[in-house]
PDB file of C-alpha atoms in Angstrom:
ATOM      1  CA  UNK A1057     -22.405 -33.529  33.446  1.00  0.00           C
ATOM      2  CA  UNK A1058     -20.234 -30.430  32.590  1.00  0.00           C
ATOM      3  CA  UNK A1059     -22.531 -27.020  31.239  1.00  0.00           C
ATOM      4  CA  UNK A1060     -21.188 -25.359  28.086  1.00  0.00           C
ATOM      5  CA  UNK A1061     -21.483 -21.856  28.586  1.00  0.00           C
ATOM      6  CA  UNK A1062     -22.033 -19.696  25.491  1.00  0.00           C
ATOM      7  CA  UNK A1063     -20.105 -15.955  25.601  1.00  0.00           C
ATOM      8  CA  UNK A1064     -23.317 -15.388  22.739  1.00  0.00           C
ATOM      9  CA  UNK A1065     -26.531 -16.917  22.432  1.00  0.00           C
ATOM     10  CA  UNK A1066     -27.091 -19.899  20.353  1.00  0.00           C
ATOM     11  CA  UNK A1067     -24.883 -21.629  16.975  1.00  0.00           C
ATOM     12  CA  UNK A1068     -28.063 -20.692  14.763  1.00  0.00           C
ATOM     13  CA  UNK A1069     -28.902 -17.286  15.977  1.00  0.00           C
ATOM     14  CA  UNK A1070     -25.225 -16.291  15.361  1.00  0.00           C
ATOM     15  CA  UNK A1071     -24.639 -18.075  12.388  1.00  0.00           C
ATOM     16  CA  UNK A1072     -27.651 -16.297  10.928  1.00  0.00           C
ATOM     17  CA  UNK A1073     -26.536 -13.117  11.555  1.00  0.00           C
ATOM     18  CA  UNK A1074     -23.180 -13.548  10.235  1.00  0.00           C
ATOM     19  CA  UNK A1075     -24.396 -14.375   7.279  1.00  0.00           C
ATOM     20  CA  UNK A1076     -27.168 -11.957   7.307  1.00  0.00           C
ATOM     21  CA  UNK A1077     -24.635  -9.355   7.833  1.00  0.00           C
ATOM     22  CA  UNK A1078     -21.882 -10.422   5.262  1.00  0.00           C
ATOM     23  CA  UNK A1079     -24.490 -10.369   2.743  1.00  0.00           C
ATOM     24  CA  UNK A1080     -25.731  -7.206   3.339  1.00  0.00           C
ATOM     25  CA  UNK A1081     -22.730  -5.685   3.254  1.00  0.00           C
ATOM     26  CA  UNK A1082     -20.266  -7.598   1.164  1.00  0.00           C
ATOM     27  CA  UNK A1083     -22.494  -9.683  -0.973  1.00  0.00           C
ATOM     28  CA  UNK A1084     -25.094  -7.580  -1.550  1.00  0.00           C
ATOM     29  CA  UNK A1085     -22.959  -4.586  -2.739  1.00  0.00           C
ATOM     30  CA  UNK A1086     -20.480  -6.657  -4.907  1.00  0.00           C
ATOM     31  CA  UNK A1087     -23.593  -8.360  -6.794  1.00  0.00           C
ATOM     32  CA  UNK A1088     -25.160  -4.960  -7.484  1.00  0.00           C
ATOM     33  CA  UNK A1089     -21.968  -3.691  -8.768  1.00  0.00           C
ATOM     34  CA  UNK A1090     -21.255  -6.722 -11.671  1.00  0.00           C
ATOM     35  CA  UNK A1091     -25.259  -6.916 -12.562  1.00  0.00           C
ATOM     36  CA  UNK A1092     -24.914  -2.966 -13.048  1.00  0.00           C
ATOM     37  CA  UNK A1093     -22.475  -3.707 -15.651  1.00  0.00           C
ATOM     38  CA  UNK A1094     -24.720  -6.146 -17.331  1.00  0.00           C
ATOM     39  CA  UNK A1095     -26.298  -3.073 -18.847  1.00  0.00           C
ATOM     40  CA  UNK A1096     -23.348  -2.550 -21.465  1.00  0.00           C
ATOM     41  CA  UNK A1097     -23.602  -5.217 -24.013  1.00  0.00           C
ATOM     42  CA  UNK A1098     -20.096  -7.218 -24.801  1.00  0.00           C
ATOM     43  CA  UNK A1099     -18.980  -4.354 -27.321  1.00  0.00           C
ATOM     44  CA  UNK A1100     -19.489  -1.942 -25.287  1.00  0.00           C
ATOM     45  CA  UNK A1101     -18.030  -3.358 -22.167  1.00  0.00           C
ATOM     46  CA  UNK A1102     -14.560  -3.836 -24.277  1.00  0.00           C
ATOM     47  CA  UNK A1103     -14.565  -0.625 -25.699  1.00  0.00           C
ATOM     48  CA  UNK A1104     -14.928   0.838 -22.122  1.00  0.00           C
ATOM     49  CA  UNK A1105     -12.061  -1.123 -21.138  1.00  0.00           C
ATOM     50  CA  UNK A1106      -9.614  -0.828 -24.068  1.00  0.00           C
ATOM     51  CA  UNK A1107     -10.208   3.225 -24.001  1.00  0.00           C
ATOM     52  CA  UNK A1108      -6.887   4.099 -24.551  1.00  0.00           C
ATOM     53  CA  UNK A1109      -7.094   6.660 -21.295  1.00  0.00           C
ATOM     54  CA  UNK A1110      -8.554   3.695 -19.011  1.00  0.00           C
ATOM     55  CA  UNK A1111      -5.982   1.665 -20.480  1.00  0.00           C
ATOM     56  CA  UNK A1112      -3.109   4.060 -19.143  1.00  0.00           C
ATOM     57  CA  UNK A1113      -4.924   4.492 -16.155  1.00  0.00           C
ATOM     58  CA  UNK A1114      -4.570   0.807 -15.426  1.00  0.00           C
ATOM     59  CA  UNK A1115      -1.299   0.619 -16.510  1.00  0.00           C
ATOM     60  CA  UNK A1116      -0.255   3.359 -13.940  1.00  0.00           C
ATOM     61  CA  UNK A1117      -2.294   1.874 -11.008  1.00  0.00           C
ATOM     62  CA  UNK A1118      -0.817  -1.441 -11.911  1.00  0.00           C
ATOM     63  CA  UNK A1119       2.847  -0.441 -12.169  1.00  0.00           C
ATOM     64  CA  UNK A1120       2.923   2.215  -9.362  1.00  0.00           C
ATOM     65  CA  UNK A1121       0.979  -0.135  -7.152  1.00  0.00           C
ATOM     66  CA  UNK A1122       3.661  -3.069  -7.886  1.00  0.00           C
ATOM     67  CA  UNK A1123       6.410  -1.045  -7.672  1.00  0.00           C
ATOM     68  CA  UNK A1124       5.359   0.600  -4.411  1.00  0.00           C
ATOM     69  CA  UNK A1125       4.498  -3.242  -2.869  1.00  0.00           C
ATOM     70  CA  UNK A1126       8.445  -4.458  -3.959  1.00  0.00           C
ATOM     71  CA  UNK A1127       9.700  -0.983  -2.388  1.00  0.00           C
ATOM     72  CA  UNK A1128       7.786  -1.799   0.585  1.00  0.00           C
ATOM     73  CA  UNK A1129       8.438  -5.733   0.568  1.00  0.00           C
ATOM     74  CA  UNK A1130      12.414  -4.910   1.345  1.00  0.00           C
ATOM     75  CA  UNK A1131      12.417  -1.642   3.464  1.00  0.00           C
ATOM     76  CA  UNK A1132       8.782  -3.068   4.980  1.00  0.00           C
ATOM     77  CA  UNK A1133      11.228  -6.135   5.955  1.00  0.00           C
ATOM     78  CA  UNK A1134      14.291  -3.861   7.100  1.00  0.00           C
ATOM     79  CA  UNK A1135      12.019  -1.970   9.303  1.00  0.00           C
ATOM     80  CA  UNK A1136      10.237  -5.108  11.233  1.00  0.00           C
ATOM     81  CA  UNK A1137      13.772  -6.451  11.625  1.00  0.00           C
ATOM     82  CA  UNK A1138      15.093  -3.396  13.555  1.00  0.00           C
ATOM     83  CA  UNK A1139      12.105  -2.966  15.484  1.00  0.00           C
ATOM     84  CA  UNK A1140      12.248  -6.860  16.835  1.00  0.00           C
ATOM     85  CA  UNK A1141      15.881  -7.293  16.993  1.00  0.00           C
ATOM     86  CA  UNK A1142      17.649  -4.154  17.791  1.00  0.00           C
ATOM     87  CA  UNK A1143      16.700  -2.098  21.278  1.00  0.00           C
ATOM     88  CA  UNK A1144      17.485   1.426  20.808  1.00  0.00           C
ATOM     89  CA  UNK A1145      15.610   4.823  22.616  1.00  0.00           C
ATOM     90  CA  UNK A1146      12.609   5.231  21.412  1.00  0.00           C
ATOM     91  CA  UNK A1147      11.775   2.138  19.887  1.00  0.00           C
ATOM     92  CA  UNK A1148       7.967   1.760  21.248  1.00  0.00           C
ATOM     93  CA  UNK A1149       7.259   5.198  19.222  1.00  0.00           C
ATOM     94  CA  UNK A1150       8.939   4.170  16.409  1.00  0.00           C
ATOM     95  CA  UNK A1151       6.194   0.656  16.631  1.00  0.00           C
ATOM     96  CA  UNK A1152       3.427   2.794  17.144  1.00  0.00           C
ATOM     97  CA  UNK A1153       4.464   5.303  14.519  1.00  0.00           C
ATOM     98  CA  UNK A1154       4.137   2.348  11.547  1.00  0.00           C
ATOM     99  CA  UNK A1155       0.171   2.499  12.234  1.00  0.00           C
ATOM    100  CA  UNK A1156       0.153   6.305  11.559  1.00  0.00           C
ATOM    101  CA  UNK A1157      -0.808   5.643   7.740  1.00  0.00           C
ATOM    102  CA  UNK A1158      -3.861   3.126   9.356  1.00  0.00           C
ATOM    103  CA  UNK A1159      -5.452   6.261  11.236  1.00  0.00           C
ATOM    104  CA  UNK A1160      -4.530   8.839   9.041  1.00  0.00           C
ATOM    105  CA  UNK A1161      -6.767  10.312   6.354  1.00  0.00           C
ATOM    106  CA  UNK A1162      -6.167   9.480   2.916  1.00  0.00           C
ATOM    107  CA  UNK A1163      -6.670  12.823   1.895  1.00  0.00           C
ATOM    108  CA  UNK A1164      -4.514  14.404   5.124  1.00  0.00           C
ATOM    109  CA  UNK A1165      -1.910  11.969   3.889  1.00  0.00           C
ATOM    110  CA  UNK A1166      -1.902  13.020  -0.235  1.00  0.00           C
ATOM    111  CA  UNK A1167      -1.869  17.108   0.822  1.00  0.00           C
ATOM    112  CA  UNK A1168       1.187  16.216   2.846  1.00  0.00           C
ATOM    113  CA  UNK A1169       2.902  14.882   0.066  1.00  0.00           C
ATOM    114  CA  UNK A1170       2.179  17.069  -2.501  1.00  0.00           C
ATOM    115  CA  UNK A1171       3.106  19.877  -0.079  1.00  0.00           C
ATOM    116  CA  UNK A1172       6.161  18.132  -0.127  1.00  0.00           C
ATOM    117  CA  UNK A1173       7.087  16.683  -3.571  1.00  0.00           C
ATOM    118  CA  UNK A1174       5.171  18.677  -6.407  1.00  0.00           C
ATOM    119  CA  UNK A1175       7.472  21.762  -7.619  1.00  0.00           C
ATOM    120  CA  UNK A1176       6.029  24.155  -5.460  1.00  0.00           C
ATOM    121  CA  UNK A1177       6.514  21.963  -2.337  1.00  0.00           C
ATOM    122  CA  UNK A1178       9.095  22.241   0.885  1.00  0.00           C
ATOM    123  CA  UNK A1179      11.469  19.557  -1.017  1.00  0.00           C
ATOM    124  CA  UNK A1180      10.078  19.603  -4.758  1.00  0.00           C
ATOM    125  CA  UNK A1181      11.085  23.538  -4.948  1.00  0.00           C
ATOM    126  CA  UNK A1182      14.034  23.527  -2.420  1.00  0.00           C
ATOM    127  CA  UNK A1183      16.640  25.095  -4.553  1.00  0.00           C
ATOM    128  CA  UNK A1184      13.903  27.204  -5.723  1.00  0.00           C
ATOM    129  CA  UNK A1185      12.678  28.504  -2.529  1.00  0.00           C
ATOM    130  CA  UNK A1186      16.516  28.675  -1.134  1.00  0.00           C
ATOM    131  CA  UNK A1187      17.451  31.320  -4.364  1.00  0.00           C
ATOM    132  CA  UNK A1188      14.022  33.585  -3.383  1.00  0.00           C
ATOM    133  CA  UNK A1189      15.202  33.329   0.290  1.00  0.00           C
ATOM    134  CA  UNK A1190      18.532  34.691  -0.229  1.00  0.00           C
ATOM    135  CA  UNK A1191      17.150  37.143  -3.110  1.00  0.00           C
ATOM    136  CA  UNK A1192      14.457  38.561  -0.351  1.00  0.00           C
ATOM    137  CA  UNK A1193      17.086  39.077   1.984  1.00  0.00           C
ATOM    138  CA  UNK A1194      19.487  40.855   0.155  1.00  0.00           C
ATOM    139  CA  UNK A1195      16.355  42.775  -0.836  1.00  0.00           C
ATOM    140  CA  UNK A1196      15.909  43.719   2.504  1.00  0.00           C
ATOM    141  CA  UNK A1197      19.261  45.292   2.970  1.00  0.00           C
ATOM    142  CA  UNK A1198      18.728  47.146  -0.370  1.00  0.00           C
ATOM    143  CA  UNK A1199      21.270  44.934  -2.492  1.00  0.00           C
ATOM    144  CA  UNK A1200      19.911  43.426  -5.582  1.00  0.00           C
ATOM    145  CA  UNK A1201      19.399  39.872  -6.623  1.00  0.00           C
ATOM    146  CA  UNK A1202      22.506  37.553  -5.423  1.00  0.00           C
ATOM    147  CA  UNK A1203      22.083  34.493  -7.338  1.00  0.00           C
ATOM    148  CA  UNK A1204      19.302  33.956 -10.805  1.00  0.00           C
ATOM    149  CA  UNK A1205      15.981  32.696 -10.150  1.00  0.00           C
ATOM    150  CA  UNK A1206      17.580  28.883 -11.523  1.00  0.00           C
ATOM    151  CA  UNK A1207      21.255  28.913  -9.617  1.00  0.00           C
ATOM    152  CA  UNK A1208      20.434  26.156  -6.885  1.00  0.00           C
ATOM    153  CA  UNK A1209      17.663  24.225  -9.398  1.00  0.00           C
ATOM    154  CA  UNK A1210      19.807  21.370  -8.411  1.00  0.00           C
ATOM    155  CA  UNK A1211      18.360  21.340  -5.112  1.00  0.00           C
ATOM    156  CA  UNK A1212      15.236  20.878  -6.559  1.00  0.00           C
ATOM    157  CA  UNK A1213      13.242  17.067  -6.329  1.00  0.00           C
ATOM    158  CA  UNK A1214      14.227  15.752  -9.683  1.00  0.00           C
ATOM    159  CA  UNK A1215      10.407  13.816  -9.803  1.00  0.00           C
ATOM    160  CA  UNK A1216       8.027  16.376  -8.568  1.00  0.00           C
ATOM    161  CA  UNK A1217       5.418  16.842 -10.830  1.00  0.00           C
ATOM    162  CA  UNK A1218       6.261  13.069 -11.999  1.00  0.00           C
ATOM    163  CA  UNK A1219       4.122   9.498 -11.386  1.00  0.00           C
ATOM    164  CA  UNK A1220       6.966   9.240  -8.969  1.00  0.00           C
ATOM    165  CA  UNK A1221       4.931  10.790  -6.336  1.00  0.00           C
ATOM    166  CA  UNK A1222       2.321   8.890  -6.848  1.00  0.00           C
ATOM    167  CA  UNK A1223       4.626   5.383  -5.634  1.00  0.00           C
ATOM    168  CA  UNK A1224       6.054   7.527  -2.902  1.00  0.00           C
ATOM    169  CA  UNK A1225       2.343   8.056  -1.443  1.00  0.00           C
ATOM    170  CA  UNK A1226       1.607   4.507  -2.040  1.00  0.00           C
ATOM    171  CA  UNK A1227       4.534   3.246  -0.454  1.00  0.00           C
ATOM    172  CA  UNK A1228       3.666   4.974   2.727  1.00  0.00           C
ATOM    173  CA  UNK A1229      -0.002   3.671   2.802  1.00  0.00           C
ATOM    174  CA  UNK A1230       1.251   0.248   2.194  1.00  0.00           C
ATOM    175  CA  UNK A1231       3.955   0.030   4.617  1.00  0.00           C
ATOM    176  CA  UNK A1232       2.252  -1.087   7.467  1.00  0.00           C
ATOM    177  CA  UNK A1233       1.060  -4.151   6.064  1.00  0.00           C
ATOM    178  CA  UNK A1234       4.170  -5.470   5.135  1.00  0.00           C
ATOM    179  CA  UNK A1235       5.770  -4.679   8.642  1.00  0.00           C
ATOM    180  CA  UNK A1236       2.756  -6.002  11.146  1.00  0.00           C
ATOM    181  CA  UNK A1237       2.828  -9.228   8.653  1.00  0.00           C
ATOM    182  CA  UNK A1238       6.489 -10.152   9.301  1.00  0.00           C
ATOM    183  CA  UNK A1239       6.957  -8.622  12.992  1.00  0.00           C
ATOM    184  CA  UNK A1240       4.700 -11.218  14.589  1.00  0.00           C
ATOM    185  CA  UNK A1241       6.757 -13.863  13.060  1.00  0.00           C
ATOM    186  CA  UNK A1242      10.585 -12.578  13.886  1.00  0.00           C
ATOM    187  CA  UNK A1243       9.425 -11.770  17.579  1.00  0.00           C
ATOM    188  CA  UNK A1244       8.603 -16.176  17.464  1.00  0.00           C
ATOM    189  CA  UNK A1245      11.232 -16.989  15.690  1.00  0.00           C
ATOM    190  CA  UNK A1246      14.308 -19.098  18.135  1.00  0.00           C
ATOM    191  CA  UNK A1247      17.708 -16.944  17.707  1.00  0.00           C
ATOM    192  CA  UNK A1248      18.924 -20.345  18.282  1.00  0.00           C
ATOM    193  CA  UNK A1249      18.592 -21.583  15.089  1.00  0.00           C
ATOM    194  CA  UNK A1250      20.668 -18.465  13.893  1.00  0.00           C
ATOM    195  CA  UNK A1251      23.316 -19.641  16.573  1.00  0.00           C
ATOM    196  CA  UNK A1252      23.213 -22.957  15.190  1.00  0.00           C
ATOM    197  CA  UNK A1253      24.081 -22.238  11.654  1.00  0.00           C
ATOM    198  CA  UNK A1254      26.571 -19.842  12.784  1.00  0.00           C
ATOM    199  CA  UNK A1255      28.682 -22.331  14.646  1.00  0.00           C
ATOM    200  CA  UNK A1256      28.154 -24.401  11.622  1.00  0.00           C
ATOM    201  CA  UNK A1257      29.914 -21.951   9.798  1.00  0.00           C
ATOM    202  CA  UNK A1258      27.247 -20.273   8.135  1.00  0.00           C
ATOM    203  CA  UNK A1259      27.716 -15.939   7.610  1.00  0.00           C
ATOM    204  CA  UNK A1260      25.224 -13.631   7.995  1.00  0.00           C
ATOM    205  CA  UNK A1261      24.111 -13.338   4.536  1.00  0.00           C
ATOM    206  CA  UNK A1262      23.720 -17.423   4.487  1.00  0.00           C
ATOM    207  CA  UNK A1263      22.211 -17.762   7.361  1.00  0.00           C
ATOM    208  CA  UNK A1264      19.632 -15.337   6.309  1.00  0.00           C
ATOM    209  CA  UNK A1265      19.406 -16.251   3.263  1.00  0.00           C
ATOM    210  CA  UNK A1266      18.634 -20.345   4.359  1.00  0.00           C
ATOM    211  CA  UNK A1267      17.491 -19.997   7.832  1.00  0.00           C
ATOM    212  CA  UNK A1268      15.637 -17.002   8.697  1.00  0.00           C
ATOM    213  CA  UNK A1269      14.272 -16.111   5.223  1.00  0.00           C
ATOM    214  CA  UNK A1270      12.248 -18.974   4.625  1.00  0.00           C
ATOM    215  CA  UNK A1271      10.441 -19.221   7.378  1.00  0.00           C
ATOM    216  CA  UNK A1272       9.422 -15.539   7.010  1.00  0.00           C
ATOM    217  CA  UNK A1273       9.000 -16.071   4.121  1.00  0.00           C
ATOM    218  CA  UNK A1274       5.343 -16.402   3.506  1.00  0.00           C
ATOM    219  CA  UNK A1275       4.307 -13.580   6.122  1.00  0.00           C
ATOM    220  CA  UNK A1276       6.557 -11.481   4.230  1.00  0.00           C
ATOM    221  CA  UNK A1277       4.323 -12.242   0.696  1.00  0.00           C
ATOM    222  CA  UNK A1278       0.774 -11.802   2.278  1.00  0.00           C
ATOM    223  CA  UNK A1279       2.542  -8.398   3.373  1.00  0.00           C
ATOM    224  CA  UNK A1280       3.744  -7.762  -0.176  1.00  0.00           C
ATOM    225  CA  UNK A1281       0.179  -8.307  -1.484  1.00  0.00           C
ATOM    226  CA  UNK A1282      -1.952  -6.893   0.879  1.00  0.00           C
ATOM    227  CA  UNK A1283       0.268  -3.674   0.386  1.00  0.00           C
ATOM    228  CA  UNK A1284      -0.455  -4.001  -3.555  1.00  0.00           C
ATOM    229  CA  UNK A1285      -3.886  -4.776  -3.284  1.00  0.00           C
ATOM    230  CA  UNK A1286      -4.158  -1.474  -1.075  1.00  0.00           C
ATOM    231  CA  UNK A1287      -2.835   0.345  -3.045  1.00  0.00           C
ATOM    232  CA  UNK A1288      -4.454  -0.384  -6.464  1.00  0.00           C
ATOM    233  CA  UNK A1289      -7.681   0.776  -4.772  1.00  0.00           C
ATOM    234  CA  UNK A1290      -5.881   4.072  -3.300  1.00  0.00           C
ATOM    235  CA  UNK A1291      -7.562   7.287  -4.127  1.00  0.00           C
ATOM    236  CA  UNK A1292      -7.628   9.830  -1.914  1.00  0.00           C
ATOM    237  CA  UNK A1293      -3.554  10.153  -0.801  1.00  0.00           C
ATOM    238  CA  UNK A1294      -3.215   9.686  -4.608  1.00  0.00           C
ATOM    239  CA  UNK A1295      -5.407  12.734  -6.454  1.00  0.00           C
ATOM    240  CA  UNK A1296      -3.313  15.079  -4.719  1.00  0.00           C
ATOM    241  CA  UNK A1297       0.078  14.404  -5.341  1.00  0.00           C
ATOM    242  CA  UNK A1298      -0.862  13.075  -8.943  1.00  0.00           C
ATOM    243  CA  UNK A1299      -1.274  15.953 -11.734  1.00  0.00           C
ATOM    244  CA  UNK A1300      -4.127  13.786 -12.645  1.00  0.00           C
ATOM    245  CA  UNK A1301      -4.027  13.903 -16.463  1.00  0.00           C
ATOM    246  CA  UNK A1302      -5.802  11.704 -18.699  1.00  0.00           C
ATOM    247  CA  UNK A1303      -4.001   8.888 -20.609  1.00  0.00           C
ATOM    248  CA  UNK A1304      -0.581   9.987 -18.359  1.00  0.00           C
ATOM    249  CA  UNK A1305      -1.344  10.847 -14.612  1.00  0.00           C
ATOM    250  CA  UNK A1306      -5.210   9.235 -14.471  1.00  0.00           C
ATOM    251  CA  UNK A1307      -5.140   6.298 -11.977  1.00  0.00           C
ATOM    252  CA  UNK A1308      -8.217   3.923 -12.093  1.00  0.00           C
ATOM    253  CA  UNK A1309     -10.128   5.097  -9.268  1.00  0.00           C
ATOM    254  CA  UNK A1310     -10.067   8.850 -10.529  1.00  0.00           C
ATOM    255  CA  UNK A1311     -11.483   7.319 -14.065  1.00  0.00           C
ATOM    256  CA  UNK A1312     -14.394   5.905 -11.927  1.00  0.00           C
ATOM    257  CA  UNK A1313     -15.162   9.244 -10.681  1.00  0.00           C
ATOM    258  CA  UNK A1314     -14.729  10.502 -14.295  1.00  0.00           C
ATOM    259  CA  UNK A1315     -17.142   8.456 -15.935  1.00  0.00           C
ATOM    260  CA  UNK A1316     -19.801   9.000 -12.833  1.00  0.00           C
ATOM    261  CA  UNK A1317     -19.426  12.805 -13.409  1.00  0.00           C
ATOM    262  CA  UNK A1318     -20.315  11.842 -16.802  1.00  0.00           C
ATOM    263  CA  UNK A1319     -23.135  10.297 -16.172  1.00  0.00           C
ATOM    264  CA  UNK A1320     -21.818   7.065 -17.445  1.00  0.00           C
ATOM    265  CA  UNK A1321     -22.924   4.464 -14.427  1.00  0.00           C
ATOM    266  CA  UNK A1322     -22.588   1.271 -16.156  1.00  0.00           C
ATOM    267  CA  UNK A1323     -19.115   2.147 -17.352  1.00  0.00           C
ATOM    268  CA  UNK A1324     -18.077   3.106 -14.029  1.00  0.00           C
ATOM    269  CA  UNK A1325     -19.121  -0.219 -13.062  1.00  0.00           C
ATOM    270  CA  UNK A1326     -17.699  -1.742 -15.663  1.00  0.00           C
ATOM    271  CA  UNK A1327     -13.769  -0.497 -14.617  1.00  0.00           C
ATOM    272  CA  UNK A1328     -14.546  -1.308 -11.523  1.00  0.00           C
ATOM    273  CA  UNK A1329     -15.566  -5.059 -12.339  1.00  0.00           C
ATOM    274  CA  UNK A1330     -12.178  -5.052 -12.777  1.00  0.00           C
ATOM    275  CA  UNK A1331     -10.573  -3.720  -9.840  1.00  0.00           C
ATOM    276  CA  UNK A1332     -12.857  -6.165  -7.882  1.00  0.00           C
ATOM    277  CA  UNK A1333     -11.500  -9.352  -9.935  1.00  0.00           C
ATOM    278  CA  UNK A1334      -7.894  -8.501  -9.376  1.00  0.00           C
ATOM    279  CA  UNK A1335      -8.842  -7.680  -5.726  1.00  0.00           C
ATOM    280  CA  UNK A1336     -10.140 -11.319  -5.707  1.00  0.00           C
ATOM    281  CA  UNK A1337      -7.372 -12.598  -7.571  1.00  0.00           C
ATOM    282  CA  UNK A1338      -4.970 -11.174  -4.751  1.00  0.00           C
ATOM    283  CA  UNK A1339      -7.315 -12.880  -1.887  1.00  0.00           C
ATOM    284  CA  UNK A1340      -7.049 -15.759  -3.076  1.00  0.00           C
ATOM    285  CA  UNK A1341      -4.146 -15.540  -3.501  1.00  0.00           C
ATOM    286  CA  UNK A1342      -3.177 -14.360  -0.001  1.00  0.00           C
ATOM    287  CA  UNK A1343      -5.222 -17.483   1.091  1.00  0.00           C
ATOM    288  CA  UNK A1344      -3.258 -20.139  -0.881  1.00  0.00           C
ATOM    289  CA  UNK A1345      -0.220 -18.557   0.846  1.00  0.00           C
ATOM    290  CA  UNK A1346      -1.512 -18.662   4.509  1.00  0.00           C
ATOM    291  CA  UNK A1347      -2.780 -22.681   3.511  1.00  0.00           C
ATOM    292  CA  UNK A1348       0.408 -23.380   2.204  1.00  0.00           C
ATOM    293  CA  UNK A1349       2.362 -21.775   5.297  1.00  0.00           C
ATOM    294  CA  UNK A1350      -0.289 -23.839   7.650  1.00  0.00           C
ATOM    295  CA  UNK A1351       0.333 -26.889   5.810  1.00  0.00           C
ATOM    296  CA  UNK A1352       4.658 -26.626   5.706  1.00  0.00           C
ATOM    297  CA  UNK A1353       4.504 -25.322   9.310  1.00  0.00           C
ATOM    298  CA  UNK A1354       2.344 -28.690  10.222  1.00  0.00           C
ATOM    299  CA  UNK A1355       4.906 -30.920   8.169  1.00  0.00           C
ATOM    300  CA  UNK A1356       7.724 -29.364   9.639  1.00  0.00           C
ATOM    301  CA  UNK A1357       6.238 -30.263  13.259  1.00  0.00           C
TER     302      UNK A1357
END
């Protein structure tokens, strides 16, 4: 009679404590959260919500989050290709480098970019900084001023001190999601099917297009929305690229904060309800795709 050996102790004892544990802290947390709300009756739950500077602040999270997920979803897929399919020096650093956002602070990651981006940043202020370069030099030769303080504004970031910066900091949290969803897949995927619709014919685009593409396909989309549901909870990159002004720079995080400074709990809560439904929304949605993948991948087999 054959001995099952258990790596850990006992179905029940286990099962209990991943349950135990979930609860405590996923549960547990999420419950408190939505009956905190319950303490703002129905009037004043909408009014929270359709406050015209939590309204813009959803609207930016929204949009910047989306747009930063599509941005992602076809450089994200660019990059995985490369790395899979094309050898060239340095390509393990180049892997491990995509993980960089993963370990790096938020907060390390937002001064970055706003040293950066904003106006008085490396990039933002280029043509700026280029004109007081040259200026100080001649200075220091005794010669005056060689070109006005605005002669290489050109130079300058056109979107610094825009919500642009705010999608640039989200794209680069997000990106790893988007590339460790699809690179798994690619480095499984036969090159001989590629072979066999080019001898069919078939160009590159094509075969792309109705080969490859597909079956990536729903790897690529979990990557798309696990980048956008990161980054509609972003904060910390995002306070310190963003001007952070209400009704046009606020994201909805930040207006959490606000209303906690304010000593306004319940309508903290009550913004973040929301968050936490769309966040939902998005896993399930992430599910459905991974059942539907399991369930083509089985009826293609």
């Amino acid at each position: 009679m054959a001995v099952t050996h258990r790596v850990v102790p006992g179905f029940r004892l286990t099962l209990g404590y991943t349950l135990f544990y979930l609860s405590l802290l996923v549960l547990l947390p999420l419950a408190g959260l939505v009956l905190k709300t319950f303490q703002l009756s129905w009037s004043q739950f909408v009014a929270t919500l359709t406050d015209p500077v939590v309204v813009a602040a959803f609207q930016l999270t929204f949009s910047a989050s989306a747009a930063a997920a599509i941005i992602n979803g076809v450089f994200g897929l660019i990059v995985a290709w490369v790395l899979v399919r094309e050898p060239f020096p340095g390509r393990r650093f180049f892997d491990a480098l995509i993980d960089f956002p993963f370990a790096l602070p938020t907060s390390v990651a937002g001064i970055t970019f706003s040293n950066l981006y904003l106006t008085d940043g490396w990039i933002g202020g280029f043509g700026d900084h280029t004109v007081a370069f040259l200026n100080g030099l001649a200075g220091h030769f005794g010669h005056p001023d060689l070109l006005p303080d605005s002669a290489l504004s050109w130079l300058d970031f056109p979107f610094s001190n825009t919500n642009i910066g705010i999608v640039i900091v989200l794209i680069f949290v997000g990106l790893p999601f988007v590339v460790r969803s699809v690179q798994p897949v690619l480095q499984e995927w036969d090159p001989e099917y590629e072979q066999a619709a080019y001898s069919l014919g078939a160009g590159g685009v094509l075969t792309f297009r109705r080969v490859i593409f597909p079956e990536i396909f729903p790897a690529w989309l979990s990557g798309v929305a696990l980048a956008f549901a990161r980054a509609i909870g972003e904060y910390g990159s995002v306070i310190f690229i963003a001007s952070n002004i209400p009704g046009k720079s606020q994201i909805v995080p930040l207006q959490i904060v606000t209303k906690l400074d304010e000593f306004e709990p319940a309508q903290a809560t009550a913004i973040g309800v929301v968050l936490l439904f769309f966040s939902l929304l998005i896993l399930l949605s992430i599910n459905g795709i991974e059942y539907w993948s399991r369930r083509r991948s089985l009826a293609a087999a």
